[in-house]
Amino acid sequence: MMKAITQDRYGSPEVLRLSEVDKPAPAGREVLVRVRAASVNARDWHVMRGDPYVARLLMSGMGLTAPKVRIRGTDFAGLVEAVGPGVTRFAPGDEVYGEVNGAFAEYVCAPQEVVAPKPADLTFEQAAALPLAGNTALLGLRDLGRVRPGQRVLVNGASGGVGTFAVQIAKSLGAEVTGVCGERNAELVRSLGAARVVDYRKEDFTRGGARYDVVFDLVGNRSLTDLRRVLAPGGTLLLSGGGVSTGGSLIGPMGLSVRGQVAARFARDHRLLQVIAKPSAENLVALGELVSSGAVTPVVERTYPLSGVPDAIHHVETEHARAKVVITV
């Protein structure tokens, strides 16, 4: 048996329970990892609440009345305890990190294709902060945004989980970065490489004269028209806003993505793209190389024990958490 954070119905953090469940066993091409740390993402509160409602129909792992996957969490870092048949990349004792459902637990099984060696320069807590957020930032800027040296990149939500990685990755790709965040996080965003920081409470970045080659929206609180207004000709808008909890919604931040997909069919002067990152060992290795080079450093705002997952998710969904919130196991 093992301890894990389980959920049997949608609702507030009170629906999450620290439970005793069966310890998993690795199947073919899977590794069993003794979890040392896991991290919280916006996805966790969306799944916890079943919000927005349309996501219950569209997102994998979600059902109409309860999640199909009972154990919460996706990002993990830990030690390989056992390997299943056909595993060629790892052996017991290896330090690894990755992304798979069921990470808020003492043990998790994951296909070797979504697991990578933990960067030696990072603690388990720092490594657990990387997978989903770092992969989203990397996919958005390197692959979809095609950021090149000398380009101007704006990150809306620069102090959040994905945002802190996006600022660093954009800078590593040679871009001049503008970060949008609150005043309390301005120094953090500057320290990560932003040439300019906009306090959204004092300045509306969509009404200024600056134009950007790439706008990476991680908040979902502005209209498509507002976001396109600050794009340079031929610029790219990347949509990946997770929003904050408002007590339940039908479409929520997915509405902006849907409108973006429709508008993309008719846009001639801009590229409008939705960023949906899939777990990838290859991208984890690339992130590890950025860490080793000094270009990327995970920022952890605070840590909670496994029993504190409900409080951790509540903090992320309501308090505009700075950078990453991590669970120690």
PDB file of N, CA and C in Angstrom, residues 90-181:
ATOM      1  N   PHE A  90      16.399   3.058 -18.237  1.00  0.00           N
ATOM      2  CA  PHE A  90      16.551   3.329 -16.817  1.00  0.00           C
ATOM      3  C   PHE A  90      16.774   2.047 -16.032  1.00  0.00           C
ATOM      4  N   ALA A  91      17.338   2.234 -14.840  1.00  0.00           N
ATOM      5  CA  ALA A  91      17.576   1.123 -13.925  1.00  0.00           C
ATOM      6  C   ALA A  91      17.251   1.580 -12.514  1.00  0.00           C
ATOM      7  N   PRO A  92      16.966   0.647 -11.599  1.00  0.00           N
ATOM      8  CA  PRO A  92      16.685   1.041 -10.220  1.00  0.00           C
ATOM      9  C   PRO A  92      17.803   1.914  -9.653  1.00  0.00           C
ATOM     10  N   GLY A  93      17.384   2.951  -8.941  1.00  0.00           N
ATOM     11  CA  GLY A  93      18.343   3.880  -8.355  1.00  0.00           C
ATOM     12  C   GLY A  93      18.548   5.152  -9.159  1.00  0.00           C
ATOM     13  N   ASP A  94      18.135   5.163 -10.421  1.00  0.00           N
ATOM     14  CA  ASP A  94      18.291   6.360 -11.248  1.00  0.00           C
ATOM     15  C   ASP A  94      17.417   7.493 -10.723  1.00  0.00           C
ATOM     16  N   GLU A  95      17.956   8.704 -10.747  1.00  0.00           N
ATOM     17  CA  GLU A  95      17.179   9.894 -10.415  1.00  0.00           C
ATOM     18  C   GLU A  95      16.512  10.408 -11.682  1.00  0.00           C
ATOM     19  N   VAL A  96      15.187  10.541 -11.662  1.00  0.00           N
ATOM     20  CA  VAL A  96      14.436  10.880 -12.873  1.00  0.00           C
ATOM     21  C   VAL A  96      13.370  11.926 -12.576  1.00  0.00           C
ATOM     22  N   TYR A  97      12.805  12.456 -13.646  1.00  0.00           N
ATOM     23  CA  TYR A  97      11.633  13.321 -13.523  1.00  0.00           C
ATOM     24  C   TYR A  97      10.786  13.170 -14.764  1.00  0.00           C
ATOM     25  N   GLY A  98       9.503  13.564 -14.660  1.00  0.00           N
ATOM     26  CA  GLY A  98       8.620  13.372 -15.795  1.00  0.00           C
ATOM     27  C   GLY A  98       7.214  13.850 -15.507  1.00  0.00           C
ATOM     28  N   GLU A  99       6.301  13.426 -16.373  1.00  0.00           N
ATOM     29  CA  GLU A  99       4.913  13.902 -16.306  1.00  0.00           C
ATOM     30  C   GLU A  99       3.965  12.760 -16.642  1.00  0.00           C
ATOM     31  N   VAL A 100       3.108  12.410 -15.688  1.00  0.00           N
ATOM     32  CA  VAL A 100       2.116  11.367 -15.891  1.00  0.00           C
ATOM     33  C   VAL A 100       1.037  11.528 -14.825  1.00  0.00           C
ATOM     34  N   ASN A 101      -0.172  11.080 -15.091  1.00  0.00           N
ATOM     35  CA  ASN A 101      -1.241  11.154 -14.097  1.00  0.00           C
ATOM     36  C   ASN A 101      -0.900  10.335 -12.857  1.00  0.00           C
ATOM     37  N   GLY A 102      -1.268  10.862 -11.674  1.00  0.00           N
ATOM     38  CA  GLY A 102      -1.092  10.126 -10.435  1.00  0.00           C
ATOM     39  C   GLY A 102       0.153  10.484  -9.658  1.00  0.00           C
ATOM     40  N   ALA A 103       0.684  11.695  -9.833  1.00  0.00           N
ATOM     41  CA  ALA A 103       1.966  12.060  -9.226  1.00  0.00           C
ATOM     42  C   ALA A 103       1.871  12.453  -7.756  1.00  0.00           C
ATOM     43  N   PHE A 104       0.672  12.805  -7.266  1.00  0.00           N
ATOM     44  CA  PHE A 104       0.546  13.157  -5.850  1.00  0.00           C
ATOM     45  C   PHE A 104       0.417  11.865  -5.035  1.00  0.00           C
ATOM     46  N   ALA A 105       1.507  11.139  -4.968  1.00  0.00           N
ATOM     47  CA  ALA A 105       1.509   9.831  -4.323  1.00  0.00           C
ATOM     48  C   ALA A 105       2.943   9.458  -3.962  1.00  0.00           C
ATOM     49  N   GLU A 106       3.066   8.434  -3.141  1.00  0.00           N
ATOM     50  CA  GLU A 106       4.410   7.989  -2.765  1.00  0.00           C
ATOM     51  C   GLU A 106       5.106   7.262  -3.914  1.00  0.00           C
ATOM     52  N   TYR A 107       4.313   6.660  -4.807  1.00  0.00           N
ATOM     53  CA  TYR A 107       4.870   5.958  -5.973  1.00  0.00           C
ATOM     54  C   TYR A 107       4.006   6.258  -7.196  1.00  0.00           C
ATOM     55  N   VAL A 108       4.643   6.251  -8.360  1.00  0.00           N
ATOM     56  CA  VAL A 108       3.905   6.427  -9.603  1.00  0.00           C
ATOM     57  C   VAL A 108       4.578   5.603 -10.690  1.00  0.00           C
ATOM     58  N   CYS A 109       3.778   5.049 -11.592  1.00  0.00           N
ATOM     59  CA  CYS A 109       4.301   4.341 -12.758  1.00  0.00           C
ATOM     60  C   CYS A 109       4.171   5.240 -13.977  1.00  0.00           C
ATOM     61  N   ALA A 110       5.214   5.248 -14.806  1.00  0.00           N
ATOM     62  CA  ALA A 110       5.192   6.096 -15.998  1.00  0.00           C
ATOM     63  C   ALA A 110       5.880   5.387 -17.151  1.00  0.00           C
ATOM     64  N   PRO A 111       5.372   5.539 -18.384  1.00  0.00           N
ATOM     65  CA  PRO A 111       6.073   5.001 -19.549  1.00  0.00           C
ATOM     66  C   PRO A 111       7.450   5.654 -19.663  1.00  0.00           C
ATOM     67  N   GLN A 112       8.449   4.884 -20.065  1.00  0.00           N
ATOM     68  CA  GLN A 112       9.784   5.447 -20.144  1.00  0.00           C
ATOM     69  C   GLN A 112       9.871   6.596 -21.163  1.00  0.00           C
ATOM     70  N   GLU A 113       8.917   6.667 -22.085  1.00  0.00           N
ATOM     71  CA  GLU A 113       8.930   7.717 -23.099  1.00  0.00           C
ATOM     72  C   GLU A 113       8.588   9.105 -22.545  1.00  0.00           C
ATOM     73  N   VAL A 114       8.077   9.186 -21.297  1.00  0.00           N
ATOM     74  CA  VAL A 114       7.759  10.493 -20.707  1.00  0.00           C
ATOM     75  C   VAL A 114       8.630  10.780 -19.490  1.00  0.00           C
ATOM     76  N   VAL A 115       9.733  10.032 -19.357  1.00  0.00           N
ATOM     77  CA  VAL A 115      10.632  10.165 -18.218  1.00  0.00           C
ATOM     78  C   VAL A 115      12.028  10.496 -18.727  1.00  0.00           C
ATOM     79  N   ALA A 116      12.756  11.322 -17.982  1.00  0.00           N
ATOM     80  CA  ALA A 116      14.118  11.693 -18.363  1.00  0.00           C
ATOM     81  C   ALA A 116      14.991  11.720 -17.119  1.00  0.00           C
ATOM     82  N   PRO A 117      16.305  11.623 -17.291  1.00  0.00           N
ATOM     83  CA  PRO A 117      17.208  11.752 -16.141  1.00  0.00           C
ATOM     84  C   PRO A 117      17.054  13.123 -15.486  1.00  0.00           C
ATOM     85  N   LYS A 118      17.007  13.159 -14.183  1.00  0.00           N
ATOM     86  CA  LYS A 118      16.902  14.433 -13.471  1.00  0.00           C
ATOM     87  C   LYS A 118      18.191  15.222 -13.661  1.00  0.00           C
ATOM     88  N   PRO A 119      18.088  16.511 -14.032  1.00  0.00           N
ATOM     89  CA  PRO A 119      19.297  17.330 -14.126  1.00  0.00           C
ATOM     90  C   PRO A 119      20.075  17.305 -12.816  1.00  0.00           C
ATOM     91  N   ALA A 120      21.348  17.024 -12.899  1.00  0.00           N
ATOM     92  CA  ALA A 120      22.163  16.868 -11.690  1.00  0.00           C
ATOM     93  C   ALA A 120      22.241  18.155 -10.879  1.00  0.00           C
ATOM     94  N   ASP A 121      22.056  19.295 -11.546  1.00  0.00           N
ATOM     95  CA  ASP A 121      22.168  20.583 -10.860  1.00  0.00           C
ATOM     96  C   ASP A 121      20.938  20.934 -10.037  1.00  0.00           C
ATOM     97  N   LEU A 122      19.879  20.149 -10.162  1.00  0.00           N
ATOM     98  CA  LEU A 122      18.619  20.501  -9.510  1.00  0.00           C
ATOM     99  C   LEU A 122      18.309  19.580  -8.336  1.00  0.00           C
ATOM    100  N   THR A 123      17.621  20.137  -7.339  1.00  0.00           N
ATOM    101  CA  THR A 123      17.041  19.318  -6.289  1.00  0.00           C
ATOM    102  C   THR A 123      15.820  18.595  -6.852  1.00  0.00           C
ATOM    103  N   PHE A 124      15.304  17.637  -6.116  1.00  0.00           N
ATOM    104  CA  PHE A 124      14.077  16.970  -6.562  1.00  0.00           C
ATOM    105  C   PHE A 124      12.930  17.978  -6.651  1.00  0.00           C
ATOM    106  N   GLU A 125      12.887  18.922  -5.714  1.00  0.00           N
ATOM    107  CA  GLU A 125      11.817  19.910  -5.723  1.00  0.00           C
ATOM    108  C   GLU A 125      11.898  20.794  -6.978  1.00  0.00           C
ATOM    109  N   GLN A 126      13.082  21.238  -7.331  1.00  0.00           N
ATOM    110  CA  GLN A 126      13.249  22.051  -8.535  1.00  0.00           C
ATOM    111  C   GLN A 126      12.914  21.256  -9.794  1.00  0.00           C
ATOM    112  N   ALA A 127      13.361  20.009  -9.842  1.00  0.00           N
ATOM    113  CA  ALA A 127      13.097  19.181 -11.025  1.00  0.00           C
ATOM    114  C   ALA A 127      11.607  18.927 -11.203  1.00  0.00           C
ATOM    115  N   ALA A 128      10.890  18.729 -10.102  1.00  0.00           N
ATOM    116  CA  ALA A 128       9.449  18.478 -10.193  1.00  0.00           C
ATOM    117  C   ALA A 128       8.708  19.689 -10.740  1.00  0.00           C
ATOM    118  N   ALA A 129       9.293  20.876 -10.621  1.00  0.00           N
ATOM    119  CA  ALA A 129       8.645  22.087 -11.114  1.00  0.00           C
ATOM    120  C   ALA A 129       8.708  22.209 -12.638  1.00  0.00           C
ATOM    121  N   LEU A 130       9.560  21.435 -13.282  1.00  0.00           N
ATOM    122  CA  LEU A 130       9.837  21.632 -14.702  1.00  0.00           C
ATOM    123  C   LEU A 130       8.852  21.035 -15.705  1.00  0.00           C
ATOM    124  N   PRO A 131       8.396  19.794 -15.560  1.00  0.00           N
ATOM    125  CA  PRO A 131       7.810  19.089 -16.711  1.00  0.00           C
ATOM    126  C   PRO A 131       6.692  19.798 -17.457  1.00  0.00           C
ATOM    127  N   LEU A 132       5.516  19.974 -16.866  1.00  0.00           N
ATOM    128  CA  LEU A 132       4.403  20.528 -17.628  1.00  0.00           C
ATOM    129  C   LEU A 132       4.646  21.993 -17.983  1.00  0.00           C
ATOM    130  N   ALA A 133       5.049  22.795 -17.005  1.00  0.00           N
ATOM    131  CA  ALA A 133       5.233  24.225 -17.245  1.00  0.00           C
ATOM    132  C   ALA A 133       6.398  24.482 -18.191  1.00  0.00           C
ATOM    133  N   GLY A 134       7.525  23.829 -17.947  1.00  0.00           N
ATOM    134  CA  GLY A 134       8.681  24.028 -18.809  1.00  0.00           C
ATOM    135  C   GLY A 134       8.441  23.537 -20.219  1.00  0.00           C
ATOM    136  N   ASN A 135       7.774  22.397 -20.343  1.00  0.00           N
ATOM    137  CA  ASN A 135       7.466  21.841 -21.660  1.00  0.00           C
ATOM    138  C   ASN A 135       6.522  22.765 -22.429  1.00  0.00           C
ATOM    139  N   THR A 136       5.537  23.343 -21.746  1.00  0.00           N
ATOM    140  CA  THR A 136       4.606  24.270 -22.397  1.00  0.00           C
ATOM    141  C   THR A 136       5.345  25.497 -22.923  1.00  0.00           C
ATOM    142  N   ALA A 137       6.221  26.055 -22.099  1.00  0.00           N
ATOM    143  CA  ALA A 137       6.988  27.225 -22.519  1.00  0.00           C
ATOM    144  C   ALA A 137       7.909  26.897 -23.686  1.00  0.00           C
ATOM    145  N   LEU A 138       8.566  25.755 -23.617  1.00  0.00           N
ATOM    146  CA  LEU A 138       9.499  25.354 -24.675  1.00  0.00           C
ATOM    147  C   LEU A 138       8.767  25.120 -25.988  1.00  0.00           C
ATOM    148  N   LEU A 139       7.676  24.367 -25.930  1.00  0.00           N
ATOM    149  CA  LEU A 139       6.899  24.094 -27.146  1.00  0.00           C
ATOM    150  C   LEU A 139       6.370  25.390 -27.746  1.00  0.00           C
ATOM    151  N   GLY A 140       5.831  26.264 -26.897  1.00  0.00           N
ATOM    152  CA  GLY A 140       5.250  27.492 -27.396  1.00  0.00           C
ATOM    153  C   GLY A 140       6.266  28.391 -28.081  1.00  0.00           C
ATOM    154  N   LEU A 141       7.390  28.618 -27.446  1.00  0.00           N
ATOM    155  CA  LEU A 141       8.342  29.603 -27.951  1.00  0.00           C
ATOM    156  C   LEU A 141       9.290  29.043 -28.997  1.00  0.00           C
ATOM    157  N   ARG A 142       9.837  27.871 -28.749  1.00  0.00           N
ATOM    158  CA  ARG A 142      10.814  27.304 -29.692  1.00  0.00           C
ATOM    159  C   ARG A 142      10.143  26.721 -30.926  1.00  0.00           C
ATOM    160  N   ASP A 143       9.084  25.936 -30.730  1.00  0.00           N
ATOM    161  CA  ASP A 143       8.499  25.178 -31.833  1.00  0.00           C
ATOM    162  C   ASP A 143       7.377  25.926 -32.552  1.00  0.00           C
ATOM    163  N   LEU A 144       6.415  26.462 -31.800  1.00  0.00           N
ATOM    164  CA  LEU A 144       5.288  27.147 -32.417  1.00  0.00           C
ATOM    165  C   LEU A 144       5.608  28.616 -32.713  1.00  0.00           C
ATOM    166  N   GLY A 145       6.171  29.304 -31.738  1.00  0.00           N
ATOM    167  CA  GLY A 145       6.488  30.714 -31.927  1.00  0.00           C
ATOM    168  C   GLY A 145       7.694  30.953 -32.807  1.00  0.00           C
ATOM    169  N   ARG A 146       8.572  29.943 -32.911  1.00  0.00           N
ATOM    170  CA  ARG A 146       9.782  30.047 -33.743  1.00  0.00           C
ATOM    171  C   ARG A 146      10.577  31.307 -33.416  1.00  0.00           C
ATOM    172  N   VAL A 147      10.759  31.537 -32.125  1.00  0.00           N
ATOM    173  CA  VAL A 147      11.436  32.749 -31.674  1.00  0.00           C
ATOM    174  C   VAL A 147      12.885  32.754 -32.153  1.00  0.00           C
ATOM    175  N   ARG A 148      13.298  33.896 -32.687  1.00  0.00           N
ATOM    176  CA  ARG A 148      14.645  34.064 -33.227  1.00  0.00           C
ATOM    177  C   ARG A 148      15.338  35.226 -32.516  1.00  0.00           C
ATOM    178  N   PRO A 149      16.671  35.246 -32.564  1.00  0.00           N
ATOM    179  CA  PRO A 149      17.407  36.357 -31.945  1.00  0.00           C
ATOM    180  C   PRO A 149      16.948  37.706 -32.481  1.00  0.00           C
ATOM    181  N   GLY A 150      16.804  38.665 -31.567  1.00  0.00           N
ATOM    182  CA  GLY A 150      16.424  40.006 -31.941  1.00  0.00           C
ATOM    183  C   GLY A 150      14.930  40.262 -31.961  1.00  0.00           C
ATOM    184  N   GLN A 151      14.121  39.218 -31.870  1.00  0.00           N
ATOM    185  CA  GLN A 151      12.678  39.421 -31.862  1.00  0.00           C
ATOM    186  C   GLN A 151      12.210  39.946 -30.507  1.00  0.00           C
ATOM    187  N   ARG A 152      11.030  40.553 -30.515  1.00  0.00           N
ATOM    188  CA  ARG A 152      10.430  41.076 -29.291  1.00  0.00           C
ATOM    189  C   ARG A 152       9.309  40.137 -28.864  1.00  0.00           C
ATOM    190  N   VAL A 153       9.394  39.667 -27.630  1.00  0.00           N
ATOM    191  CA  VAL A 153       8.428  38.709 -27.096  1.00  0.00           C
ATOM    192  C   VAL A 153       7.777  39.296 -25.852  1.00  0.00           C
ATOM    193  N   LEU A 154       6.446  39.211 -25.785  1.00  0.00           N
ATOM    194  CA  LEU A 154       5.714  39.617 -24.584  1.00  0.00           C
ATOM    195  C   LEU A 154       5.097  38.382 -23.944  1.00  0.00           C
ATOM    196  N   VAL A 155       5.282  38.250 -22.627  1.00  0.00           N
ATOM    197  CA  VAL A 155       4.701  37.146 -21.865  1.00  0.00           C
ATOM    198  C   VAL A 155       3.686  37.721 -20.890  1.00  0.00           C
ATOM    199  N   ASN A 156       2.403  37.450 -21.113  1.00  0.00           N
ATOM    200  CA  ASN A 156       1.339  37.892 -20.211  1.00  0.00           C
ATOM    201  C   ASN A 156       1.126  36.809 -19.162  1.00  0.00           C
ATOM    202  N   GLY A 157       1.441  37.139 -17.909  1.00  0.00           N
ATOM    203  CA  GLY A 157       1.456  36.140 -16.848  1.00  0.00           C
ATOM    204  C   GLY A 157       2.871  35.669 -16.598  1.00  0.00           C
ATOM    205  N   ALA A 158       3.821  36.607 -16.629  1.00  0.00           N
ATOM    206  CA  ALA A 158       5.249  36.258 -16.614  1.00  0.00           C
ATOM    207  C   ALA A 158       5.735  35.705 -15.286  1.00  0.00           C
ATOM    208  N   SER A 159       4.996  35.930 -14.209  1.00  0.00           N
ATOM    209  CA  SER A 159       5.469  35.465 -12.902  1.00  0.00           C
ATOM    210  C   SER A 159       4.846  34.135 -12.488  1.00  0.00           C
ATOM    211  N   GLY A 160       4.010  33.547 -13.343  1.00  0.00           N
ATOM    212  CA  GLY A 160       3.378  32.277 -13.019  1.00  0.00           C
ATOM    213  C   GLY A 160       4.261  31.081 -13.329  1.00  0.00           C
ATOM    214  N   GLY A 161       3.683  29.887 -13.202  1.00  0.00           N
ATOM    215  CA  GLY A 161       4.450  28.666 -13.408  1.00  0.00           C
ATOM    216  C   GLY A 161       5.053  28.568 -14.789  1.00  0.00           C
ATOM    217  N   VAL A 162       4.226  28.694 -15.829  1.00  0.00           N
ATOM    218  CA  VAL A 162       4.735  28.655 -17.201  1.00  0.00           C
ATOM    219  C   VAL A 162       5.478  29.940 -17.511  1.00  0.00           C
ATOM    220  N   GLY A 163       4.986  31.068 -16.999  1.00  0.00           N
ATOM    221  CA  GLY A 163       5.571  32.357 -17.318  1.00  0.00           C
ATOM    222  C   GLY A 163       7.021  32.494 -16.925  1.00  0.00           C
ATOM    223  N   THR A 164       7.390  32.002 -15.749  1.00  0.00           N
ATOM    224  CA  THR A 164       8.783  32.126 -15.321  1.00  0.00           C
ATOM    225  C   THR A 164       9.717  31.337 -16.231  1.00  0.00           C
ATOM    226  N   PHE A 165       9.242  30.215 -16.753  1.00  0.00           N
ATOM    227  CA  PHE A 165      10.047  29.476 -17.724  1.00  0.00           C
ATOM    228  C   PHE A 165      10.042  30.169 -19.083  1.00  0.00           C
ATOM    229  N   ALA A 166       8.893  30.736 -19.465  1.00  0.00           N
ATOM    230  CA  ALA A 166       8.787  31.387 -20.771  1.00  0.00           C
ATOM    231  C   ALA A 166       9.742  32.570 -20.867  1.00  0.00           C
ATOM    232  N   VAL A 167       9.836  33.375 -19.819  1.00  0.00           N
ATOM    233  CA  VAL A 167      10.756  34.514 -19.836  1.00  0.00           C
ATOM    234  C   VAL A 167      12.189  34.030 -20.052  1.00  0.00           C
ATOM    235  N   GLN A 168      12.583  32.987 -19.317  1.00  0.00           N
ATOM    236  CA  GLN A 168      13.954  32.496 -19.416  1.00  0.00           C
ATOM    237  C   GLN A 168      14.243  31.853 -20.772  1.00  0.00           C
ATOM    238  N   ILE A 169      13.294  31.076 -21.282  1.00  0.00           N
ATOM    239  CA  ILE A 169      13.509  30.404 -22.564  1.00  0.00           C
ATOM    240  C   ILE A 169      13.536  31.405 -23.705  1.00  0.00           C
ATOM    241  N   ALA A 170      12.632  32.400 -23.675  1.00  0.00           N
ATOM    242  CA  ALA A 170      12.648  33.426 -24.709  1.00  0.00           C
ATOM    243  C   ALA A 170      13.980  34.171 -24.705  1.00  0.00           C
ATOM    244  N   LYS A 171      14.473  34.487 -23.511  1.00  0.00           N
ATOM    245  CA  LYS A 171      15.779  35.169 -23.407  1.00  0.00           C
ATOM    246  C   LYS A 171      16.881  34.274 -23.956  1.00  0.00           C
ATOM    247  N   SER A 172      16.834  32.974 -23.673  1.00  0.00           N
ATOM    248  CA  SER A 172      17.871  32.060 -24.157  1.00  0.00           C
ATOM    249  C   SER A 172      17.854  31.931 -25.675  1.00  0.00           C
ATOM    250  N   LEU A 173      16.692  32.194 -26.288  1.00  0.00           N
ATOM    251  CA  LEU A 173      16.567  32.130 -27.745  1.00  0.00           C
ATOM    252  C   LEU A 173      16.975  33.449 -28.404  1.00  0.00           C
ATOM    253  N   GLY A 174      17.397  34.410 -27.587  1.00  0.00           N
ATOM    254  CA  GLY A 174      17.899  35.666 -28.119  1.00  0.00           C
ATOM    255  C   GLY A 174      16.882  36.771 -28.232  1.00  0.00           C
ATOM    256  N   ALA A 175      15.698  36.593 -27.651  1.00  0.00           N
ATOM    257  CA  ALA A 175      14.647  37.603 -27.763  1.00  0.00           C
ATOM    258  C   ALA A 175      14.803  38.694 -26.713  1.00  0.00           C
ATOM    259  N   GLU A 176      14.208  39.854 -27.007  1.00  0.00           N
ATOM    260  CA  GLU A 176      14.042  40.911 -26.014  1.00  0.00           C
ATOM    261  C   GLU A 176      12.677  40.690 -25.385  1.00  0.00           C
ATOM    262  N   VAL A 177      12.649  40.468 -24.078  1.00  0.00           N
ATOM    263  CA  VAL A 177      11.439  39.993 -23.408  1.00  0.00           C
ATOM    264  C   VAL A 177      10.786  41.099 -22.586  1.00  0.00           C
ATOM    265  N   THR A 178       9.465  41.229 -22.739  1.00  0.00           N
ATOM    266  CA  THR A 178       8.646  42.070 -21.872  1.00  0.00           C
ATOM    267  C   THR A 178       7.737  41.157 -21.070  1.00  0.00           C
ATOM    268  N   GLY A 179       7.738  41.309 -19.766  1.00  0.00           N
ATOM    269  CA  GLY A 179       6.893  40.489 -18.915  1.00  0.00           C
ATOM    270  C   GLY A 179       5.776  41.302 -18.302  1.00  0.00           C
ATOM    271  N   VAL A 180       4.550  40.755 -18.293  1.00  0.00           N
ATOM    272  CA  VAL A 180       3.407  41.398 -17.667  1.00  0.00           C
ATOM    273  C   VAL A 180       3.084  40.651 -16.380  1.00  0.00           C
ATOM    274  N   CYS A 181       3.075  41.362 -15.255  1.00  0.00           N
ATOM    275  CA  CYS A 181       2.800  40.732 -13.956  1.00  0.00           C
ATOM    276  C   CYS A 181       2.434  41.828 -12.960  1.00  0.00           C
TER     277      CYS A 181
END
